[in-house]
Structure formats: structure tokens, C-alpha cells
Amino acid sequence: MSQLANTPSNAALGLVSLLLGVAALLISPSALSLATDKDEKVTWEAAGNSTMTVENGLRTLTLEEAVIVTQGSLRITGDRAIFEYSVDSNELSRITVYGSPVGYSQQLSTDGEDVAGTSRELRLYTDESTTESIIELIGDAAITSPDSTMNCAAITYLVDLDLIREAKGPCNGSLSNTPPQDTP
């Protein structure tokens, strides 16, 4: 075994390679999530019980068993979901879903391309400063789009940009050799 394998410069190169791989997951501008999804109502169904509590200005709805959450083409499935609403505005601020596994899918474009993922926990919310929709896949996280696949301990995915902003390792994945197609 070479002594070079343990030098800081090789570790830094490995980190740079990982970051470049994550950055390369940015797909063509035509492959953004459907803009109309944000305009749709959030709907849900569950086979089990539900409870609602109000505390510190937050209304929390908890759903149990075979939960399905949809908003336009976005679909999340799991065993338990927690919805957090502002009491004052009745605005939905966060959805957290737990499962074995949680499933996520969403249509990226009108061409029918999809992104899909799984994890043990999923958090969906809007970043207050950028207004971007964010999905955090936590625990055995995996995400697949038409051009890439990534498996990590946790993945932070920017829905509106179809971009993995952050991934916690260990990770592995693949990228397609097919270049993105421009839209006319």
C-alpha cells in the first residue's frame, strides 16, 4: 500500500471529486420540477388515526398508517406524517414523513421525466430566504433522476432546480454519459 493513499492532499482530492460529482447532478434547465405543483393544494390520506395539537402558534396534524401526500405531481408515501401549520396564517410550513421506507416521486417536466427517492425520514419545506422547495431525505437516502443516481446517509434536494445541494456520506452513485438536451 502506498504512503500517498493516506496523505491530506489525496483526501482533499477525494472530497473535491465528491463535490464535483454532486454539482454535476444539475440537469438541464428544461428538467426542472413542474412549476404548477406549488400552485396545487396539498392533499393527504391515511389508513390510521390522526391527531391535532396547537402549541406555541403552531398547529400540528399527525397522520398514521399508509400515508399518502400529494401536491400536483409530487407524491410522498410513508407510515407516519406530521404537518406543521402556522395558527395565525394557516400556512403549511413543513411536512415530515417517516417510513420503512418513505417514498418520494415528482414529475420534472412536461416531457414526463421523473425524479424518485427513498429514505427513512423525509422533510419537505420552503426555504424562507430563497423560496425554493427543499426535500431532505434522511437515513438510507437514495434519489434517482433520468441522468443520475445517488445513495447516501442523507441528501438535501432542491426541488425547483433538480439539484442535490448537499449529501452526507458515505455516498455512491452514477451519472449518465448522455448530455442534457436543449429545449427549442
PDB file of C-alpha atoms in Angstrom:
ATOM      1  CA  MET A   1       0.000   0.000   0.000  1.00  0.00           C
ATOM      2  CA  SER A   2       1.373   3.386  -0.992  1.00  0.00           C
ATOM      3  CA  GLN A   3       2.028   6.022   1.644  1.00  0.00           C
ATOM      4  CA  LEU A   4       0.360   8.527  -0.708  1.00  0.00           C
ATOM      5  CA  ALA A   5      -3.035   6.962  -0.067  1.00  0.00           C
ATOM      6  CA  ASN A   6      -3.168   8.495   3.392  1.00  0.00           C
ATOM      7  CA  THR A   7      -1.889  11.998   2.639  1.00  0.00           C
ATOM      8  CA  PRO A   8      -4.153  15.006   3.225  1.00  0.00           C
ATOM      9  CA  SER A   9      -3.864  16.024  -0.436  1.00  0.00           C
ATOM     10  CA  ASN A  10      -5.443  12.734  -1.575  1.00  0.00           C
ATOM     11  CA  ALA A  11      -8.232  13.151   0.994  1.00  0.00           C
ATOM     12  CA  ALA A  12      -8.825  16.679  -0.296  1.00  0.00           C
ATOM     13  CA  LEU A  13      -8.891  15.387  -3.876  1.00  0.00           C
ATOM     14  CA  GLY A  14     -11.471  12.791  -2.845  1.00  0.00           C
ATOM     15  CA  LEU A  15     -13.628  15.489  -1.254  1.00  0.00           C
ATOM     16  CA  VAL A  16     -13.297  17.706  -4.342  1.00  0.00           C
ATOM     17  CA  SER A  17     -14.270  14.751  -6.552  1.00  0.00           C
ATOM     18  CA  LEU A  18     -17.350  14.098  -4.416  1.00  0.00           C
ATOM     19  CA  LEU A  19     -18.365  17.766  -4.526  1.00  0.00           C
ATOM     20  CA  LEU A  20     -17.880  17.897  -8.300  1.00  0.00           C
ATOM     21  CA  GLY A  21     -19.972  14.754  -8.657  1.00  0.00           C
ATOM     22  CA  VAL A  22     -22.753  16.312  -6.594  1.00  0.00           C
ATOM     23  CA  ALA A  23     -22.531  19.540  -8.595  1.00  0.00           C
ATOM     24  CA  ALA A  24     -22.724  17.550 -11.827  1.00  0.00           C
ATOM     25  CA  LEU A  25     -26.161  16.319 -10.816  1.00  0.00           C
ATOM     26  CA  LEU A  26     -27.580  19.621 -12.035  1.00  0.00           C
ATOM     27  CA  ILE A  27     -29.663  18.630 -15.029  1.00  0.00           C
ATOM     28  CA  SER A  28     -30.649  20.845 -17.959  1.00  0.00           C
ATOM     29  CA  PRO A  29     -32.900  23.853 -17.266  1.00  0.00           C
ATOM     30  CA  SER A  30     -35.739  22.081 -19.087  1.00  0.00           C
ATOM     31  CA  ALA A  31     -35.724  19.380 -16.397  1.00  0.00           C
ATOM     32  CA  LEU A  32     -36.972  21.498 -13.511  1.00  0.00           C
ATOM     33  CA  SER A  33     -39.864  20.327 -11.371  1.00  0.00           C
ATOM     34  CA  LEU A  34     -43.246  21.329 -12.658  1.00  0.00           C
ATOM     35  CA  ALA A  35     -43.787  24.946 -11.658  1.00  0.00           C
ATOM     36  CA  THR A  36     -47.505  24.300 -11.354  1.00  0.00           C
ATOM     37  CA  ASP A  37     -47.011  21.844  -8.464  1.00  0.00           C
ATOM     38  CA  LYS A  38     -46.568  24.724  -5.984  1.00  0.00           C
ATOM     39  CA  ASP A  39     -49.942  26.148  -7.038  1.00  0.00           C
ATOM     40  CA  GLU A  40     -51.795  22.917  -6.278  1.00  0.00           C
ATOM     41  CA  LYS A  41     -53.453  22.011  -2.977  1.00  0.00           C
ATOM     42  CA  VAL A  42     -51.640  19.658  -0.635  1.00  0.00           C
ATOM     43  CA  THR A  43     -53.860  16.617  -0.146  1.00  0.00           C
ATOM     44  CA  TRP A  44     -53.390  13.598   2.074  1.00  0.00           C
ATOM     45  CA  GLU A  45     -54.923  10.298   3.036  1.00  0.00           C
ATOM     46  CA  ALA A  46     -54.117   7.847   5.816  1.00  0.00           C
ATOM     47  CA  ALA A  47     -55.441   4.445   6.857  1.00  0.00           C
ATOM     48  CA  GLY A  48     -54.986   5.030  10.599  1.00  0.00           C
ATOM     49  CA  ASN A  49     -55.694   7.591  13.283  1.00  0.00           C
ATOM     50  CA  SER A  50     -54.986  11.304  13.166  1.00  0.00           C
ATOM     51  CA  THR A  51     -54.414  13.820  15.952  1.00  0.00           C
ATOM     52  CA  MET A  52     -54.118  17.598  16.012  1.00  0.00           C
ATOM     53  CA  THR A  53     -52.455  19.784  18.634  1.00  0.00           C
ATOM     54  CA  VAL A  54     -51.878  23.519  18.953  1.00  0.00           C
ATOM     55  CA  GLU A  55     -48.846  24.825  20.795  1.00  0.00           C
ATOM     56  CA  ASN A  56     -46.720  27.990  20.563  1.00  0.00           C
ATOM     57  CA  GLY A  57     -48.519  29.287  17.462  1.00  0.00           C
ATOM     58  CA  LEU A  58     -48.107  26.001  15.607  1.00  0.00           C
ATOM     59  CA  ARG A  59     -50.913  23.619  14.627  1.00  0.00           C
ATOM     60  CA  THR A  60     -49.577  20.069  14.229  1.00  0.00           C
ATOM     61  CA  LEU A  61     -51.514  17.345  12.416  1.00  0.00           C
ATOM     62  CA  THR A  62     -50.180  13.792  12.792  1.00  0.00           C
ATOM     63  CA  LEU A  63     -51.374  11.011  10.459  1.00  0.00           C
ATOM     64  CA  GLU A  64     -50.737   7.300  10.975  1.00  0.00           C
ATOM     65  CA  GLU A  65     -50.572   4.230   8.682  1.00  0.00           C
ATOM     66  CA  ALA A  66     -50.260   4.102   4.890  1.00  0.00           C
ATOM     67  CA  VAL A  67     -49.968   7.869   4.494  1.00  0.00           C
ATOM     68  CA  ILE A  68     -50.061   9.400   1.008  1.00  0.00           C
ATOM     69  CA  VAL A  69     -49.323  13.106   0.493  1.00  0.00           C
ATOM     70  CA  THR A  70     -49.756  14.740  -2.921  1.00  0.00           C
ATOM     71  CA  GLN A  71     -49.350  18.193  -4.422  1.00  0.00           C
ATOM     72  CA  GLY A  72     -49.665  18.255  -8.200  1.00  0.00           C
ATOM     73  CA  SER A  73     -47.233  15.618  -9.492  1.00  0.00           C
ATOM     74  CA  LEU A  74     -45.426  15.410  -6.110  1.00  0.00           C
ATOM     75  CA  ARG A  75     -46.237  12.215  -4.198  1.00  0.00           C
ATOM     76  CA  ILE A  76     -44.858  11.130  -0.816  1.00  0.00           C
ATOM     77  CA  THR A  77     -45.758   7.844   0.888  1.00  0.00           C
ATOM     78  CA  GLY A  78     -44.876   6.619   4.361  1.00  0.00           C
ATOM     79  CA  ASP A  79     -46.025   5.164   7.660  1.00  0.00           C
ATOM     80  CA  ARG A  80     -46.476   8.428   9.603  1.00  0.00           C
ATOM     81  CA  ALA A  81     -46.696  12.101   8.594  1.00  0.00           C
ATOM     82  CA  ILE A  82     -46.564  15.315  10.598  1.00  0.00           C
ATOM     83  CA  PHE A  83     -47.908  18.555   9.084  1.00  0.00           C
ATOM     84  CA  GLU A  84     -46.962  21.862  10.738  1.00  0.00           C
ATOM     85  CA  TYR A  85     -49.174  24.921  10.133  1.00  0.00           C
ATOM     86  CA  SER A  86     -48.997  28.479  11.431  1.00  0.00           C
ATOM     87  CA  VAL A  87     -52.029  29.123  13.651  1.00  0.00           C
ATOM     88  CA  ASP A  88     -52.161  32.784  12.582  1.00  0.00           C
ATOM     89  CA  SER A  89     -51.974  32.343   8.798  1.00  0.00           C
ATOM     90  CA  ASN A  90     -52.954  28.652   8.459  1.00  0.00           C
ATOM     91  CA  GLU A  91     -49.918  28.384   6.151  1.00  0.00           C
ATOM     92  CA  LEU A  92     -48.301  24.965   5.861  1.00  0.00           C
ATOM     93  CA  SER A  93     -44.644  25.341   6.884  1.00  0.00           C
ATOM     94  CA  ARG A  94     -43.295  21.763   6.945  1.00  0.00           C
ATOM     95  CA  ILE A  95     -44.228  18.164   6.273  1.00  0.00           C
ATOM     96  CA  THR A  96     -42.179  15.385   7.885  1.00  0.00           C
ATOM     97  CA  VAL A  97     -42.829  11.782   6.838  1.00  0.00           C
ATOM     98  CA  TYR A  98     -41.384   8.629   8.427  1.00  0.00           C
ATOM     99  CA  GLY A  99     -41.441   5.164   6.903  1.00  0.00           C
ATOM    100  CA  SER A 100     -39.748   1.959   6.082  1.00  0.00           C
ATOM    101  CA  PRO A 101     -39.103   3.418   3.598  1.00  0.00           C
ATOM    102  CA  VAL A 102     -40.584   6.807   2.772  1.00  0.00           C
ATOM    103  CA  GLY A 103     -41.148   7.126  -0.973  1.00  0.00           C
ATOM    104  CA  TYR A 104     -40.907  10.363  -2.971  1.00  0.00           C
ATOM    105  CA  SER A 105     -41.646  10.983  -6.641  1.00  0.00           C
ATOM    106  CA  GLN A 106     -42.290  14.042  -8.773  1.00  0.00           C
ATOM    107  CA  GLN A 107     -42.543  14.876 -12.436  1.00  0.00           C
ATOM    108  CA  LEU A 108     -39.624  17.076 -13.516  1.00  0.00           C
ATOM    109  CA  SER A 109     -41.009  18.417 -16.761  1.00  0.00           C
ATOM    110  CA  THR A 110     -43.901  18.229 -19.156  1.00  0.00           C
ATOM    111  CA  ASP A 111     -41.839  15.626 -21.070  1.00  0.00           C
ATOM    112  CA  GLY A 112     -42.752  13.136 -18.346  1.00  0.00           C
ATOM    113  CA  GLU A 113     -39.279  12.819 -16.796  1.00  0.00           C
ATOM    114  CA  ASP A 114     -39.465  11.916 -13.102  1.00  0.00           C
ATOM    115  CA  VAL A 115     -37.298  12.100 -10.025  1.00  0.00           C
ATOM    116  CA  ALA A 116     -37.796   9.499  -7.286  1.00  0.00           C
ATOM    117  CA  GLY A 117     -36.280   8.865  -3.893  1.00  0.00           C
ATOM    118  CA  THR A 118     -36.482   6.812  -0.730  1.00  0.00           C
ATOM    119  CA  SER A 119     -35.288   7.247   2.861  1.00  0.00           C
ATOM    120  CA  ARG A 120     -36.331   6.563   6.440  1.00  0.00           C
ATOM    121  CA  GLU A 121     -37.345  10.204   7.035  1.00  0.00           C
ATOM    122  CA  LEU A 122     -38.323  12.958   4.595  1.00  0.00           C
ATOM    123  CA  ARG A 123     -38.758  16.663   5.323  1.00  0.00           C
ATOM    124  CA  LEU A 124     -40.473  18.965   2.813  1.00  0.00           C
ATOM    125  CA  TYR A 125     -40.429  22.733   3.345  1.00  0.00           C
ATOM    126  CA  THR A 126     -39.798  26.049   1.601  1.00  0.00           C
ATOM    127  CA  ASP A 127     -36.586  27.926   2.308  1.00  0.00           C
ATOM    128  CA  GLU A 128     -37.716  31.281   3.705  1.00  0.00           C
ATOM    129  CA  SER A 129     -34.863  33.285   2.156  1.00  0.00           C
ATOM    130  CA  THR A 130     -34.875  31.764  -1.354  1.00  0.00           C
ATOM    131  CA  THR A 131     -38.491  30.422  -1.566  1.00  0.00           C
ATOM    132  CA  GLU A 132     -37.070  27.179  -3.004  1.00  0.00           C
ATOM    133  CA  SER A 133     -38.829  23.905  -2.198  1.00  0.00           C
ATOM    134  CA  ILE A 134     -36.468  21.626  -0.277  1.00  0.00           C
ATOM    135  CA  ILE A 135     -36.643  17.899   0.326  1.00  0.00           C
ATOM    136  CA  GLU A 136     -34.356  16.361   2.919  1.00  0.00           C
ATOM    137  CA  LEU A 137     -34.015  12.586   2.628  1.00  0.00           C
ATOM    138  CA  ILE A 138     -32.522  11.239   5.873  1.00  0.00           C
ATOM    139  CA  GLY A 139     -31.374   7.682   6.608  1.00  0.00           C
ATOM    140  CA  ASP A 140     -30.553   5.290   3.755  1.00  0.00           C
ATOM    141  CA  ALA A 141     -31.293   8.112   1.315  1.00  0.00           C
ATOM    142  CA  ALA A 142     -31.480   7.418  -2.408  1.00  0.00           C
ATOM    143  CA  ILE A 143     -32.521   9.639  -5.295  1.00  0.00           C
ATOM    144  CA  THR A 144     -32.791   8.865  -9.000  1.00  0.00           C
ATOM    145  CA  SER A 145     -33.406  11.193 -11.919  1.00  0.00           C
ATOM    146  CA  PRO A 146     -33.227  10.476 -15.654  1.00  0.00           C
ATOM    147  CA  ASP A 147     -29.483  11.238 -15.712  1.00  0.00           C
ATOM    148  CA  SER A 148     -28.197  10.277 -12.261  1.00  0.00           C
ATOM    149  CA  THR A 149     -28.491   8.063  -9.204  1.00  0.00           C
ATOM    150  CA  MET A 150     -27.170   8.815  -5.721  1.00  0.00           C
ATOM    151  CA  ASN A 151     -27.224   6.832  -2.459  1.00  0.00           C
ATOM    152  CA  CYS A 152     -26.043   8.491   0.780  1.00  0.00           C
ATOM    153  CA  ALA A 153     -26.717   8.659   4.507  1.00  0.00           C
ATOM    154  CA  ALA A 154     -28.651  11.924   3.857  1.00  0.00           C
ATOM    155  CA  ILE A 155     -29.446  14.058   0.805  1.00  0.00           C
ATOM    156  CA  THR A 156     -30.719  17.650   0.606  1.00  0.00           C
ATOM    157  CA  TYR A 157     -32.504  18.125  -2.726  1.00  0.00           C
ATOM    158  CA  LEU A 158     -33.621  21.458  -4.219  1.00  0.00           C
ATOM    159  CA  VAL A 159     -36.858  20.530  -5.966  1.00  0.00           C
ATOM    160  CA  ASP A 160     -37.209  23.667  -8.100  1.00  0.00           C
ATOM    161  CA  LEU A 161     -33.702  23.301  -9.550  1.00  0.00           C
ATOM    162  CA  ASP A 162     -33.454  19.483  -9.633  1.00  0.00           C
ATOM    163  CA  LEU A 163     -30.181  19.850  -7.758  1.00  0.00           C
ATOM    164  CA  ILE A 164     -28.639  17.971  -4.867  1.00  0.00           C
ATOM    165  CA  ARG A 165     -27.371  20.784  -2.663  1.00  0.00           C
ATOM    166  CA  GLU A 166     -25.741  18.587  -0.047  1.00  0.00           C
ATOM    167  CA  ALA A 167     -25.102  14.917   0.621  1.00  0.00           C
ATOM    168  CA  LYS A 168     -23.744  13.262   3.767  1.00  0.00           C
ATOM    169  CA  GLY A 169     -21.646  10.180   3.187  1.00  0.00           C
ATOM    170  CA  PRO A 170     -20.814   7.567   2.713  1.00  0.00           C
ATOM    171  CA  CYS A 171     -22.178   8.014  -0.822  1.00  0.00           C
ATOM    172  CA  ASN A 172     -22.151   6.241  -4.148  1.00  0.00           C
ATOM    173  CA  GLY A 173     -23.888   6.924  -7.426  1.00  0.00           C
ATOM    174  CA  SER A 174     -23.713   7.208 -11.169  1.00  0.00           C
ATOM    175  CA  LEU A 175     -24.098   9.833 -13.874  1.00  0.00           C
ATOM    176  CA  SER A 176     -25.340   9.261 -17.402  1.00  0.00           C
ATOM    177  CA  ASN A 177     -22.981   9.907 -20.305  1.00  0.00           C
ATOM    178  CA  THR A 178     -25.862  11.443 -22.249  1.00  0.00           C
ATOM    179  CA  PRO A 179     -25.577  15.246 -22.417  1.00  0.00           C
ATOM    180  CA  PRO A 180     -28.658  17.270 -21.449  1.00  0.00           C
ATOM    181  CA  GLN A 181     -30.918  18.205 -24.328  1.00  0.00           C
ATOM    182  CA  ASP A 182     -31.758  21.834 -25.057  1.00  0.00           C
ATOM    183  CA  THR A 183     -35.377  22.777 -25.444  1.00  0.00           C
ATOM    184  CA  PRO A 184     -36.418  24.640 -28.591  1.00  0.00           C
TER     185      PRO A 184
END
